[in-house]
Amino acid sequence: MNIALDMMGGDFAPLEAVKGVQLFYSQSQQQVNLILIGDEQKINPLLSEYKIASENIKVVHAAQVIEMHEHPTKALKEKQQSSIAIGFHLLSTGKVDAFISAGNTGAMMVGALFSIKAIEGVLRPTIGGYLPKENGNLSLLVDVGLNSDCKPENLNQFAVLGSLFAKHILNTPDPRVALVNLGEEEGKGNLLTQSAYSFLKENHQINFVGNAEGRDLLKDKADVYVCDGFTGNVILKFAESIYDIVQNRKIEDEHFNRFNFEIYGGVPVLGVNKPVIIGHGISHAKAFDNMIKMAKKMLDENLIDKMRSSFAG
């Protein structure tokens, strides 16, 4: 199993990525080979400093970095020797099985869509975010920003992709799917949610439980919440602000502590042909460790093959 990690992505690169690698291997994950992509003159001294001398590690030099402010498509085209471009080249040519980066989100999405492409039958891939429930479990919100404008068919496919992720990665046996709406009753909402409800209701691949209002999202109404990316991104950023306020006010609460994104690592791109995980720009060691673990689990569970089967025919 070969997992590529962009060492230059994020505000604290490459130090926190190196510390994340150290944390990962400290837990005896020796069956995983990590391909570390970035400036070897910066990476190698840190590997020595943190005493990471594993035969399972290979450093691939990248002379360029795609910065956060750069235009994704232009940067990928002009910076062929960047860590993100090299990572997707390795992924598309089969030299690695998964790719992780906390770098330019747009470049990661463009790279995923144009190098490894969407699974056949998937109209639009999606990205999911996590919502900690009050009961201690975790739900998945899809989409959280990739597709700001959607058709009902898109939401229907997001539900299938989200359900498979919740079942095989979040260990939810029979994930309940709800449509984010402004009322519980069938027929509520705008044209998109009204039409999407009909699709979801007839979809036998999912366990659809109806509409969910905003007040339901942190409770146990469902395990997968489906919405367009505009709505999902607003919800996700609002959840992040809750964590920031709790931290600023020095409030210790078990539930609100679980709003810390580092616990989960990054968000998966669902609906593309290989595992791609995007981390937050301010990721620290714990987040990188958890992103590697997520990539490993996606590979262990053959999640992409299960997604392909769901969209076959």
PDB file of C-alpha atoms in Angstrom:
ATOM      1  CA  MET A   1       0.000   0.000   0.000  1.00  0.00           C
ATOM      2  CA  ASN A   2       1.555   3.264  -1.164  1.00  0.00           C
ATOM      3  CA  ILE A   3       0.169   6.581   0.094  1.00  0.00           C
ATOM      4  CA  ALA A   4       1.521   9.898  -1.209  1.00  0.00           C
ATOM      5  CA  LEU A   5       1.639  12.910   1.099  1.00  0.00           C
ATOM      6  CA  ASP A   6       2.143  16.489  -0.061  1.00  0.00           C
ATOM      7  CA  MET A   7       4.711  17.753   2.435  1.00  0.00           C
ATOM      8  CA  MET A   8       4.546  21.368   1.235  1.00  0.00           C
ATOM      9  CA  GLY A   9       0.812  21.924   1.609  1.00  0.00           C
ATOM     10  CA  GLY A  10      -0.529  23.931   4.529  1.00  0.00           C
ATOM     11  CA  ASP A  11       0.551  26.858   6.661  1.00  0.00           C
ATOM     12  CA  PHE A  12       3.027  24.836   8.727  1.00  0.00           C
ATOM     13  CA  ALA A  13       4.683  22.811   5.979  1.00  0.00           C
ATOM     14  CA  PRO A  14       6.738  20.756   6.014  1.00  0.00           C
ATOM     15  CA  LEU A  15       7.265  20.598   9.802  1.00  0.00           C
ATOM     16  CA  GLU A  16       3.774  19.503  10.851  1.00  0.00           C
ATOM     17  CA  ALA A  17       3.556  16.985   8.022  1.00  0.00           C
ATOM     18  CA  VAL A  18       6.828  15.415   9.193  1.00  0.00           C
ATOM     19  CA  LYS A  19       5.547  15.310  12.769  1.00  0.00           C
ATOM     20  CA  GLY A  20       2.366  13.676  11.464  1.00  0.00           C
ATOM     21  CA  VAL A  21       4.431  11.001   9.731  1.00  0.00           C
ATOM     22  CA  GLN A  22       6.336  10.404  12.969  1.00  0.00           C
ATOM     23  CA  LEU A  23       3.070  10.060  14.862  1.00  0.00           C
ATOM     24  CA  PHE A  24       1.698   7.630  12.287  1.00  0.00           C
ATOM     25  CA  TYR A  25       4.717   5.334  12.357  1.00  0.00           C
ATOM     26  CA  SER A  26       4.951   5.485  16.154  1.00  0.00           C
ATOM     27  CA  GLN A  27       1.804   3.347  16.115  1.00  0.00           C
ATOM     28  CA  SER A  28       3.526   0.513  14.206  1.00  0.00           C
ATOM     29  CA  GLN A  29       1.859   1.147  10.840  1.00  0.00           C
ATOM     30  CA  GLN A  30       4.793  -0.468   9.069  1.00  0.00           C
ATOM     31  CA  GLN A  31       2.681  -2.075   6.337  1.00  0.00           C
ATOM     32  CA  VAL A  32       2.099   1.347   4.775  1.00  0.00           C
ATOM     33  CA  ASN A  33       4.649   2.917   2.440  1.00  0.00           C
ATOM     34  CA  LEU A  34       4.607   6.716   2.499  1.00  0.00           C
ATOM     35  CA  ILE A  35       5.840   8.707  -0.481  1.00  0.00           C
ATOM     36  CA  LEU A  36       6.695  12.189   0.800  1.00  0.00           C
ATOM     37  CA  ILE A  37       6.563  14.818  -1.940  1.00  0.00           C
ATOM     38  CA  GLY A  38       8.302  18.165  -1.520  1.00  0.00           C
ATOM     39  CA  ASP A  39      11.571  20.030  -1.157  1.00  0.00           C
ATOM     40  CA  GLU A  40      14.017  17.336  -0.077  1.00  0.00           C
ATOM     41  CA  GLN A  41      16.432  19.953   1.335  1.00  0.00           C
ATOM     42  CA  LYS A  42      13.729  20.897   3.825  1.00  0.00           C
ATOM     43  CA  ILE A  43      12.226  17.454   4.394  1.00  0.00           C
ATOM     44  CA  ASN A  44      15.337  15.306   4.928  1.00  0.00           C
ATOM     45  CA  PRO A  45      16.795  17.353   7.825  1.00  0.00           C
ATOM     46  CA  LEU A  46      13.420  17.217   9.585  1.00  0.00           C
ATOM     47  CA  LEU A  47      13.206  13.446   9.095  1.00  0.00           C
ATOM     48  CA  SER A  48      16.628  13.186  10.747  1.00  0.00           C
ATOM     49  CA  GLU A  49      15.713  15.606  13.533  1.00  0.00           C
ATOM     50  CA  TYR A  50      12.598  13.618  14.408  1.00  0.00           C
ATOM     51  CA  LYS A  51      14.455  10.318  14.004  1.00  0.00           C
ATOM     52  CA  ILE A  52      12.193   8.998  11.255  1.00  0.00           C
ATOM     53  CA  ALA A  53      14.324   6.393   9.516  1.00  0.00           C
ATOM     54  CA  SER A  54      11.839   3.949   8.075  1.00  0.00           C
ATOM     55  CA  GLU A  55      12.390   1.687   5.084  1.00  0.00           C
ATOM     56  CA  ASN A  56       8.750   2.422   4.289  1.00  0.00           C
ATOM     57  CA  ILE A  57       9.448   6.083   3.481  1.00  0.00           C
ATOM     58  CA  LYS A  58      10.555   7.524   0.161  1.00  0.00           C
ATOM     59  CA  VAL A  59      11.111  11.231  -0.507  1.00  0.00           C
ATOM     60  CA  VAL A  60      10.215  12.495  -3.992  1.00  0.00           C
ATOM     61  CA  HIS A  61      11.652  15.922  -4.702  1.00  0.00           C
ATOM     62  CA  ALA A  62       9.308  18.694  -5.833  1.00  0.00           C
ATOM     63  CA  ALA A  63      10.974  21.960  -6.831  1.00  0.00           C
ATOM     64  CA  GLN A  64       7.752  23.986  -6.840  1.00  0.00           C
ATOM     65  CA  VAL A  65       4.818  24.707  -4.529  1.00  0.00           C
ATOM     66  CA  ILE A  66       1.300  25.799  -5.482  1.00  0.00           C
ATOM     67  CA  GLU A  67       0.511  28.567  -3.030  1.00  0.00           C
ATOM     68  CA  MET A  68      -2.919  29.002  -1.458  1.00  0.00           C
ATOM     69  CA  HIS A  69      -3.701  32.198  -3.386  1.00  0.00           C
ATOM     70  CA  GLU A  70      -2.882  30.831  -6.845  1.00  0.00           C
ATOM     71  CA  HIS A  71      -5.493  30.029  -9.486  1.00  0.00           C
ATOM     72  CA  PRO A  72      -5.854  26.210  -9.397  1.00  0.00           C
ATOM     73  CA  THR A  73      -6.026  25.376 -13.099  1.00  0.00           C
ATOM     74  CA  LYS A  74      -3.339  27.863 -14.124  1.00  0.00           C
ATOM     75  CA  ALA A  75      -1.017  26.793 -11.321  1.00  0.00           C
ATOM     76  CA  LEU A  76      -1.311  23.087 -12.114  1.00  0.00           C
ATOM     77  CA  LYS A  77      -0.589  23.775 -15.775  1.00  0.00           C
ATOM     78  CA  GLU A  78       2.377  26.060 -15.141  1.00  0.00           C
ATOM     79  CA  LYS A  79       3.856  24.263 -12.114  1.00  0.00           C
ATOM     80  CA  GLN A  80       4.355  20.714 -13.339  1.00  0.00           C
ATOM     81  CA  GLN A  81       7.099  20.211 -10.733  1.00  0.00           C
ATOM     82  CA  SER A  82       4.893  21.235  -7.809  1.00  0.00           C
ATOM     83  CA  SER A  83       4.157  18.791  -5.007  1.00  0.00           C
ATOM     84  CA  ILE A  84       0.449  18.633  -5.939  1.00  0.00           C
ATOM     85  CA  ALA A  85       1.100  18.084  -9.664  1.00  0.00           C
ATOM     86  CA  ILE A  86       3.654  15.357  -8.930  1.00  0.00           C
ATOM     87  CA  GLY A  87       1.270  13.739  -6.445  1.00  0.00           C
ATOM     88  CA  PHE A  88      -1.489  13.456  -9.030  1.00  0.00           C
ATOM     89  CA  HIS A  89       0.966  12.184 -11.644  1.00  0.00           C
ATOM     90  CA  LEU A  90       2.007   9.391  -9.281  1.00  0.00           C
ATOM     91  CA  LEU A  91      -1.642   8.653  -8.507  1.00  0.00           C
ATOM     92  CA  SER A  92      -2.822   8.612 -12.130  1.00  0.00           C
ATOM     93  CA  THR A  93       0.058   6.378 -13.246  1.00  0.00           C
ATOM     94  CA  GLY A  94      -0.549   3.842 -10.483  1.00  0.00           C
ATOM     95  CA  LYS A  95       2.687   4.472  -8.613  1.00  0.00           C
ATOM     96  CA  VAL A  96       0.700   5.379  -5.477  1.00  0.00           C
ATOM     97  CA  ASP A  97      -2.732   4.273  -4.290  1.00  0.00           C
ATOM     98  CA  ALA A  98      -3.907   7.452  -2.530  1.00  0.00           C
ATOM     99  CA  PHE A  99      -2.951  11.120  -2.295  1.00  0.00           C
ATOM    100  CA  ILE A 100      -3.215  13.555   0.638  1.00  0.00           C
ATOM    101  CA  SER A 101      -2.635  17.308   0.760  1.00  0.00           C
ATOM    102  CA  ALA A 102      -3.413  20.250   3.022  1.00  0.00           C
ATOM    103  CA  GLY A 103      -2.473  22.612   0.215  1.00  0.00           C
ATOM    104  CA  ASN A 104      -4.480  24.604  -2.326  1.00  0.00           C
ATOM    105  CA  THR A 105      -7.985  23.086  -2.184  1.00  0.00           C
ATOM    106  CA  GLY A 106      -8.893  24.233  -5.680  1.00  0.00           C
ATOM    107  CA  ALA A 107      -5.774  22.660  -7.156  1.00  0.00           C
ATOM    108  CA  MET A 108      -6.575  19.404  -5.355  1.00  0.00           C
ATOM    109  CA  MET A 109     -10.078  19.384  -6.798  1.00  0.00           C
ATOM    110  CA  VAL A 110      -8.916  20.218 -10.319  1.00  0.00           C
ATOM    111  CA  GLY A 111      -6.221  17.573 -10.078  1.00  0.00           C
ATOM    112  CA  ALA A 112      -8.675  14.938  -8.909  1.00  0.00           C
ATOM    113  CA  LEU A 113     -11.219  15.706 -11.618  1.00  0.00           C
ATOM    114  CA  PHE A 114      -8.773  15.885 -14.516  1.00  0.00           C
ATOM    115  CA  SER A 115      -6.110  13.321 -13.612  1.00  0.00           C
ATOM    116  CA  ILE A 116      -7.981  10.406 -12.056  1.00  0.00           C
ATOM    117  CA  LYS A 117     -11.460  11.571 -13.148  1.00  0.00           C
ATOM    118  CA  ALA A 118     -14.906  10.764 -11.791  1.00  0.00           C
ATOM    119  CA  ILE A 119     -16.145   7.209 -11.386  1.00  0.00           C
ATOM    120  CA  GLU A 120     -18.152   6.228 -14.456  1.00  0.00           C
ATOM    121  CA  GLY A 121     -21.783   7.144 -13.841  1.00  0.00           C
ATOM    122  CA  VAL A 122     -21.023   9.838 -11.268  1.00  0.00           C
ATOM    123  CA  LEU A 123     -22.247  13.167 -12.625  1.00  0.00           C
ATOM    124  CA  ARG A 124     -20.298  15.252 -10.120  1.00  0.00           C
ATOM    125  CA  PRO A 125     -17.963  14.140  -7.336  1.00  0.00           C
ATOM    126  CA  THR A 126     -18.573  15.652  -3.914  1.00  0.00           C
ATOM    127  CA  ILE A 127     -16.717  16.439  -0.723  1.00  0.00           C
ATOM    128  CA  GLY A 128     -18.026  15.639   2.728  1.00  0.00           C
ATOM    129  CA  GLY A 129     -17.608  17.283   6.097  1.00  0.00           C
ATOM    130  CA  TYR A 130     -18.156  15.940   9.598  1.00  0.00           C
ATOM    131  CA  LEU A 131     -20.779  16.932  12.146  1.00  0.00           C
ATOM    132  CA  PRO A 132     -20.328  15.639  15.719  1.00  0.00           C
ATOM    133  CA  LYS A 133     -23.630  14.467  17.175  1.00  0.00           C
ATOM    134  CA  GLU A 134     -24.656  15.181  20.720  1.00  0.00           C
ATOM    135  CA  ASN A 135     -24.767  11.421  21.432  1.00  0.00           C
ATOM    136  CA  GLY A 136     -21.041  11.037  20.655  1.00  0.00           C
ATOM    137  CA  ASN A 137     -21.361   9.656  17.147  1.00  0.00           C
ATOM    138  CA  LEU A 138     -20.465  11.335  13.877  1.00  0.00           C
ATOM    139  CA  SER A 139     -22.526  12.271  10.833  1.00  0.00           C
ATOM    140  CA  LEU A 140     -21.426  13.210   7.328  1.00  0.00           C
ATOM    141  CA  LEU A 141     -22.578  16.327   5.479  1.00  0.00           C
ATOM    142  CA  VAL A 142     -22.419  16.276   1.666  1.00  0.00           C
ATOM    143  CA  ASP A 143     -21.732  18.520  -0.262  1.00  0.00           C
ATOM    144  CA  VAL A 144     -19.685  21.087   1.690  1.00  0.00           C
ATOM    145  CA  GLY A 145     -18.492  23.359  -1.087  1.00  0.00           C
ATOM    146  CA  LEU A 146     -17.490  21.590  -4.278  1.00  0.00           C
ATOM    147  CA  ASN A 147     -20.846  21.999  -6.033  1.00  0.00           C
ATOM    148  CA  SER A 148     -22.528  25.270  -5.111  1.00  0.00           C
ATOM    149  CA  ASP A 149     -25.243  24.812  -7.752  1.00  0.00           C
ATOM    150  CA  CYS A 150     -26.809  21.371  -7.994  1.00  0.00           C
ATOM    151  CA  LYS A 151     -29.503  19.433  -9.767  1.00  0.00           C
ATOM    152  CA  PRO A 152     -31.732  16.917  -7.940  1.00  0.00           C
ATOM    153  CA  GLU A 153     -29.810  14.070  -9.598  1.00  0.00           C
ATOM    154  CA  ASN A 154     -26.606  15.349  -8.018  1.00  0.00           C
ATOM    155  CA  LEU A 155     -28.057  15.282  -4.508  1.00  0.00           C
ATOM    156  CA  ASN A 156     -29.343  11.785  -5.152  1.00  0.00           C
ATOM    157  CA  GLN A 157     -25.837  10.615  -6.054  1.00  0.00           C
ATOM    158  CA  PHE A 158     -24.287  12.469  -3.111  1.00  0.00           C
ATOM    159  CA  ALA A 159     -26.585  10.409  -0.891  1.00  0.00           C
ATOM    160  CA  VAL A 160     -25.249   7.137  -2.312  1.00  0.00           C
ATOM    161  CA  LEU A 161     -21.605   8.223  -2.049  1.00  0.00           C
ATOM    162  CA  GLY A 162     -22.106   9.567   1.479  1.00  0.00           C
ATOM    163  CA  SER A 163     -23.877   6.393   2.599  1.00  0.00           C
ATOM    164  CA  LEU A 164     -21.041   4.192   1.373  1.00  0.00           C
ATOM    165  CA  PHE A 165     -18.479   6.353   3.151  1.00  0.00           C
ATOM    166  CA  ALA A 166     -20.499   6.373   6.372  1.00  0.00           C
ATOM    167  CA  LYS A 167     -20.964   2.609   6.268  1.00  0.00           C
ATOM    168  CA  HIS A 168     -17.419   1.529   5.450  1.00  0.00           C
ATOM    169  CA  ILE A 169     -15.290   4.329   6.909  1.00  0.00           C
ATOM    170  CA  LEU A 170     -17.368   5.743   9.768  1.00  0.00           C
ATOM    171  CA  ASN A 171     -18.607   2.234  10.693  1.00  0.00           C
ATOM    172  CA  THR A 172     -22.320   3.095  10.583  1.00  0.00           C
ATOM    173  CA  PRO A 173     -24.108  -0.199   9.728  1.00  0.00           C
ATOM    174  CA  ASP A 174     -27.202   1.162   7.932  1.00  0.00           C
ATOM    175  CA  PRO A 175     -26.710   4.906   7.493  1.00  0.00           C
ATOM    176  CA  ARG A 176     -29.842   7.014   7.622  1.00  0.00           C
ATOM    177  CA  VAL A 177     -29.936   9.714   4.958  1.00  0.00           C
ATOM    178  CA  ALA A 178     -31.778  13.018   5.375  1.00  0.00           C
ATOM    179  CA  LEU A 179     -32.240  15.943   3.015  1.00  0.00           C
ATOM    180  CA  VAL A 180     -31.346  19.320   4.545  1.00  0.00           C
ATOM    181  CA  ASN A 181     -34.466  21.447   4.164  1.00  0.00           C
ATOM    182  CA  LEU A 182     -36.455  24.243   5.789  1.00  0.00           C
ATOM    183  CA  GLY A 183     -39.190  21.950   7.025  1.00  0.00           C
ATOM    184  CA  GLU A 184     -39.759  18.304   7.887  1.00  0.00           C
ATOM    185  CA  GLU A 185     -42.819  17.702   5.742  1.00  0.00           C
ATOM    186  CA  GLU A 186     -42.613  16.340   2.206  1.00  0.00           C
ATOM    187  CA  GLY A 187     -43.194  19.139  -0.269  1.00  0.00           C
ATOM    188  CA  LYS A 188     -41.320  21.760   1.730  1.00  0.00           C
ATOM    189  CA  GLY A 189     -38.397  23.749   0.351  1.00  0.00           C
ATOM    190  CA  ASN A 190     -37.350  25.225  -2.967  1.00  0.00           C
ATOM    191  CA  LEU A 191     -37.526  23.578  -6.385  1.00  0.00           C
ATOM    192  CA  LEU A 192     -34.232  21.760  -5.822  1.00  0.00           C
ATOM    193  CA  THR A 193     -35.157  20.139  -2.509  1.00  0.00           C
ATOM    194  CA  GLN A 194     -38.683  19.311  -3.614  1.00  0.00           C
ATOM    195  CA  SER A 195     -37.377  17.474  -6.686  1.00  0.00           C
ATOM    196  CA  ALA A 196     -34.487  15.891  -4.791  1.00  0.00           C
ATOM    197  CA  TYR A 197     -36.910  14.507  -2.203  1.00  0.00           C
ATOM    198  CA  SER A 198     -38.663  12.503  -4.937  1.00  0.00           C
ATOM    199  CA  PHE A 199     -35.368  11.032  -6.146  1.00  0.00           C
ATOM    200  CA  LEU A 200     -34.209  10.125  -2.639  1.00  0.00           C
ATOM    201  CA  LYS A 201     -37.543   8.599  -1.719  1.00  0.00           C
ATOM    202  CA  GLU A 202     -37.305   6.186  -4.663  1.00  0.00           C
ATOM    203  CA  ASN A 203     -33.621   5.360  -4.209  1.00  0.00           C
ATOM    204  CA  HIS A 204     -33.366   1.784  -2.909  1.00  0.00           C
ATOM    205  CA  GLN A 205     -29.607   2.051  -2.376  1.00  0.00           C
ATOM    206  CA  ILE A 206     -30.054   4.326   0.632  1.00  0.00           C
ATOM    207  CA  ASN A 207     -32.005   4.429   3.882  1.00  0.00           C
ATOM    208  CA  PHE A 208     -33.840   7.720   3.326  1.00  0.00           C
ATOM    209  CA  VAL A 209     -35.574   9.149   6.409  1.00  0.00           C
ATOM    210  CA  GLY A 210     -36.944  12.382   4.953  1.00  0.00           C
ATOM    211  CA  ASN A 211     -36.157  16.034   5.510  1.00  0.00           C
ATOM    212  CA  ALA A 212     -33.983  17.447   8.287  1.00  0.00           C
ATOM    213  CA  GLU A 213     -34.056  21.017   9.519  1.00  0.00           C
ATOM    214  CA  GLY A 214     -31.037  22.967  10.726  1.00  0.00           C
ATOM    215  CA  ARG A 215     -31.877  22.180  14.337  1.00  0.00           C
ATOM    216  CA  ASP A 216     -31.544  18.445  13.604  1.00  0.00           C
ATOM    217  CA  LEU A 217     -27.980  18.502  12.319  1.00  0.00           C
ATOM    218  CA  LEU A 218     -26.191  17.916  15.622  1.00  0.00           C
ATOM    219  CA  LYS A 219     -28.768  15.470  16.921  1.00  0.00           C
ATOM    220  CA  ASP A 220     -29.403  11.878  15.904  1.00  0.00           C
ATOM    221  CA  LYS A 221     -31.930  12.376  13.119  1.00  0.00           C
ATOM    222  CA  ALA A 222     -29.632  10.940  10.446  1.00  0.00           C
ATOM    223  CA  ASP A 223     -26.099   9.757   9.704  1.00  0.00           C
ATOM    224  CA  VAL A 224     -25.730  11.420   6.295  1.00  0.00           C
ATOM    225  CA  TYR A 225     -27.113  14.868   5.519  1.00  0.00           C
ATOM    226  CA  VAL A 226     -27.428  15.852   1.867  1.00  0.00           C
ATOM    227  CA  CYS A 227     -27.488  19.382   0.452  1.00  0.00           C
ATOM    228  CA  ASP A 228     -25.994  21.575  -2.259  1.00  0.00           C
ATOM    229  CA  GLY A 229     -22.448  22.805  -1.709  1.00  0.00           C
ATOM    230  CA  PHE A 230     -23.463  26.394  -1.003  1.00  0.00           C
ATOM    231  CA  THR A 231     -25.666  25.349   1.913  1.00  0.00           C
ATOM    232  CA  GLY A 232     -23.188  22.750   3.129  1.00  0.00           C
ATOM    233  CA  ASN A 233     -20.271  25.157   3.156  1.00  0.00           C
ATOM    234  CA  VAL A 234     -22.240  27.685   5.211  1.00  0.00           C
ATOM    235  CA  ILE A 235     -23.108  24.947   7.721  1.00  0.00           C
ATOM    236  CA  LEU A 236     -19.512  23.706   7.875  1.00  0.00           C
ATOM    237  CA  LYS A 237     -18.018  27.166   8.408  1.00  0.00           C
ATOM    238  CA  PHE A 238     -20.646  27.913  11.053  1.00  0.00           C
ATOM    239  CA  ALA A 239     -19.631  24.723  12.871  1.00  0.00           C
ATOM    240  CA  GLU A 240     -15.982  25.816  12.696  1.00  0.00           C
ATOM    241  CA  SER A 241     -16.906  29.167  14.244  1.00  0.00           C
ATOM    242  CA  ILE A 242     -18.571  27.378  17.151  1.00  0.00           C
ATOM    243  CA  TYR A 243     -15.301  25.594  17.909  1.00  0.00           C
ATOM    244  CA  ASP A 244     -13.342  28.849  17.670  1.00  0.00           C
ATOM    245  CA  ILE A 245     -15.694  30.598  20.110  1.00  0.00           C
ATOM    246  CA  VAL A 246     -15.571  27.699  22.559  1.00  0.00           C
ATOM    247  CA  GLN A 247     -11.769  27.757  22.465  1.00  0.00           C
ATOM    248  CA  ASN A 248     -11.556  31.535  22.796  1.00  0.00           C
ATOM    249  CA  ARG A 249     -13.842  31.476  25.811  1.00  0.00           C
ATOM    250  CA  LYS A 250     -11.853  28.569  27.310  1.00  0.00           C
ATOM    251  CA  ILE A 251     -14.957  26.417  27.649  1.00  0.00           C
ATOM    252  CA  GLU A 252     -14.203  22.765  28.317  1.00  0.00           C
ATOM    253  CA  ASP A 253     -16.989  20.611  26.912  1.00  0.00           C
ATOM    254  CA  GLU A 254     -16.637  17.087  25.543  1.00  0.00           C
ATOM    255  CA  HIS A 255     -19.135  17.634  22.739  1.00  0.00           C
ATOM    256  CA  PHE A 256     -17.741  20.940  21.507  1.00  0.00           C
ATOM    257  CA  ASN A 257     -14.185  19.642  21.710  1.00  0.00           C
ATOM    258  CA  ARG A 258     -15.202  17.215  18.962  1.00  0.00           C
ATOM    259  CA  PHE A 259     -15.664  20.154  16.583  1.00  0.00           C
ATOM    260  CA  ASN A 260     -11.865  20.212  16.265  1.00  0.00           C
ATOM    261  CA  PHE A 261     -11.202  19.212  12.639  1.00  0.00           C
ATOM    262  CA  GLU A 262      -7.800  17.743  13.536  1.00  0.00           C
ATOM    263  CA  ILE A 263      -9.550  14.758  15.123  1.00  0.00           C
ATOM    264  CA  TYR A 264     -10.806  13.733  11.690  1.00  0.00           C
ATOM    265  CA  GLY A 265      -7.879  14.888   9.575  1.00  0.00           C
ATOM    266  CA  GLY A 266      -9.308  15.934   6.240  1.00  0.00           C
ATOM    267  CA  VAL A 267     -12.309  15.592   3.981  1.00  0.00           C
ATOM    268  CA  PRO A 268     -12.545  12.928   1.283  1.00  0.00           C
ATOM    269  CA  VAL A 269     -13.303  13.607  -2.364  1.00  0.00           C
ATOM    270  CA  LEU A 270     -16.115  11.130  -3.026  1.00  0.00           C
ATOM    271  CA  GLY A 271     -16.870   9.870  -6.515  1.00  0.00           C
ATOM    272  CA  VAL A 272     -13.379   9.873  -8.073  1.00  0.00           C
ATOM    273  CA  ASN A 273     -11.412   6.796  -9.086  1.00  0.00           C
ATOM    274  CA  LYS A 274      -8.831   6.799  -6.282  1.00  0.00           C
ATOM    275  CA  PRO A 275      -8.718   8.050  -2.680  1.00  0.00           C
ATOM    276  CA  VAL A 276      -7.982  11.779  -2.478  1.00  0.00           C
ATOM    277  CA  ILE A 277      -8.077  13.535   0.902  1.00  0.00           C
ATOM    278  CA  ILE A 278      -7.944  17.297   1.379  1.00  0.00           C
ATOM    279  CA  GLY A 279      -6.721  18.731   4.663  1.00  0.00           C
ATOM    280  CA  HIS A 280      -7.284  22.107   6.280  1.00  0.00           C
ATOM    281  CA  GLY A 281      -4.596  24.699   5.591  1.00  0.00           C
ATOM    282  CA  ILE A 282      -3.846  24.995   9.297  1.00  0.00           C
ATOM    283  CA  SER A 283      -3.384  21.247   9.810  1.00  0.00           C
ATOM    284  CA  HIS A 284      -0.994  20.096  12.506  1.00  0.00           C
ATOM    285  CA  ALA A 285       0.593  16.702  13.161  1.00  0.00           C
ATOM    286  CA  LYS A 286      -2.577  15.070  14.505  1.00  0.00           C
ATOM    287  CA  ALA A 287      -4.522  16.010  11.386  1.00  0.00           C
ATOM    288  CA  PHE A 288      -1.842  14.575   9.062  1.00  0.00           C
ATOM    289  CA  ASP A 289      -1.747  11.374  11.098  1.00  0.00           C
ATOM    290  CA  ASN A 290      -5.521  11.010  10.813  1.00  0.00           C
ATOM    291  CA  MET A 291      -5.524  11.764   7.087  1.00  0.00           C
ATOM    292  CA  ILE A 292      -3.032   8.947   6.514  1.00  0.00           C
ATOM    293  CA  LYS A 293      -5.190   6.616   8.611  1.00  0.00           C
ATOM    294  CA  MET A 294      -8.272   7.572   6.604  1.00  0.00           C
ATOM    295  CA  ALA A 295      -6.511   6.900   3.305  1.00  0.00           C
ATOM    296  CA  LYS A 296      -5.379   3.531   4.624  1.00  0.00           C
ATOM    297  CA  LYS A 297      -8.897   2.602   5.693  1.00  0.00           C
ATOM    298  CA  MET A 298     -10.372   3.650   2.350  1.00  0.00           C
ATOM    299  CA  LEU A 299      -7.881   1.314   0.686  1.00  0.00           C
ATOM    300  CA  ASP A 300      -8.375  -1.506   3.205  1.00  0.00           C
ATOM    301  CA  GLU A 301     -12.146  -1.351   2.677  1.00  0.00           C
ATOM    302  CA  ASN A 302     -11.880  -1.156  -1.126  1.00  0.00           C
ATOM    303  CA  LEU A 303     -14.241   1.800  -0.905  1.00  0.00           C
ATOM    304  CA  ILE A 304     -13.657   2.973  -4.482  1.00  0.00           C
ATOM    305  CA  ASP A 305     -14.578  -0.465  -5.874  1.00  0.00           C
ATOM    306  CA  LYS A 306     -17.765  -0.433  -3.800  1.00  0.00           C
ATOM    307  CA  MET A 307     -18.626   2.990  -5.211  1.00  0.00           C
ATOM    308  CA  ARG A 308     -17.987   1.772  -8.747  1.00  0.00           C
ATOM    309  CA  SER A 309     -20.306  -1.169  -8.177  1.00  0.00           C
ATOM    310  CA  SER A 310     -23.058   1.147  -6.969  1.00  0.00           C
ATOM    311  CA  PHE A 311     -22.898   3.167 -10.184  1.00  0.00           C
ATOM    312  CA  ALA A 312     -22.336   0.285 -12.600  1.00  0.00           C
ATOM    313  CA  GLY A 313     -24.993  -0.078 -15.244  1.00  0.00           C
TER     314      GLY A 313
END
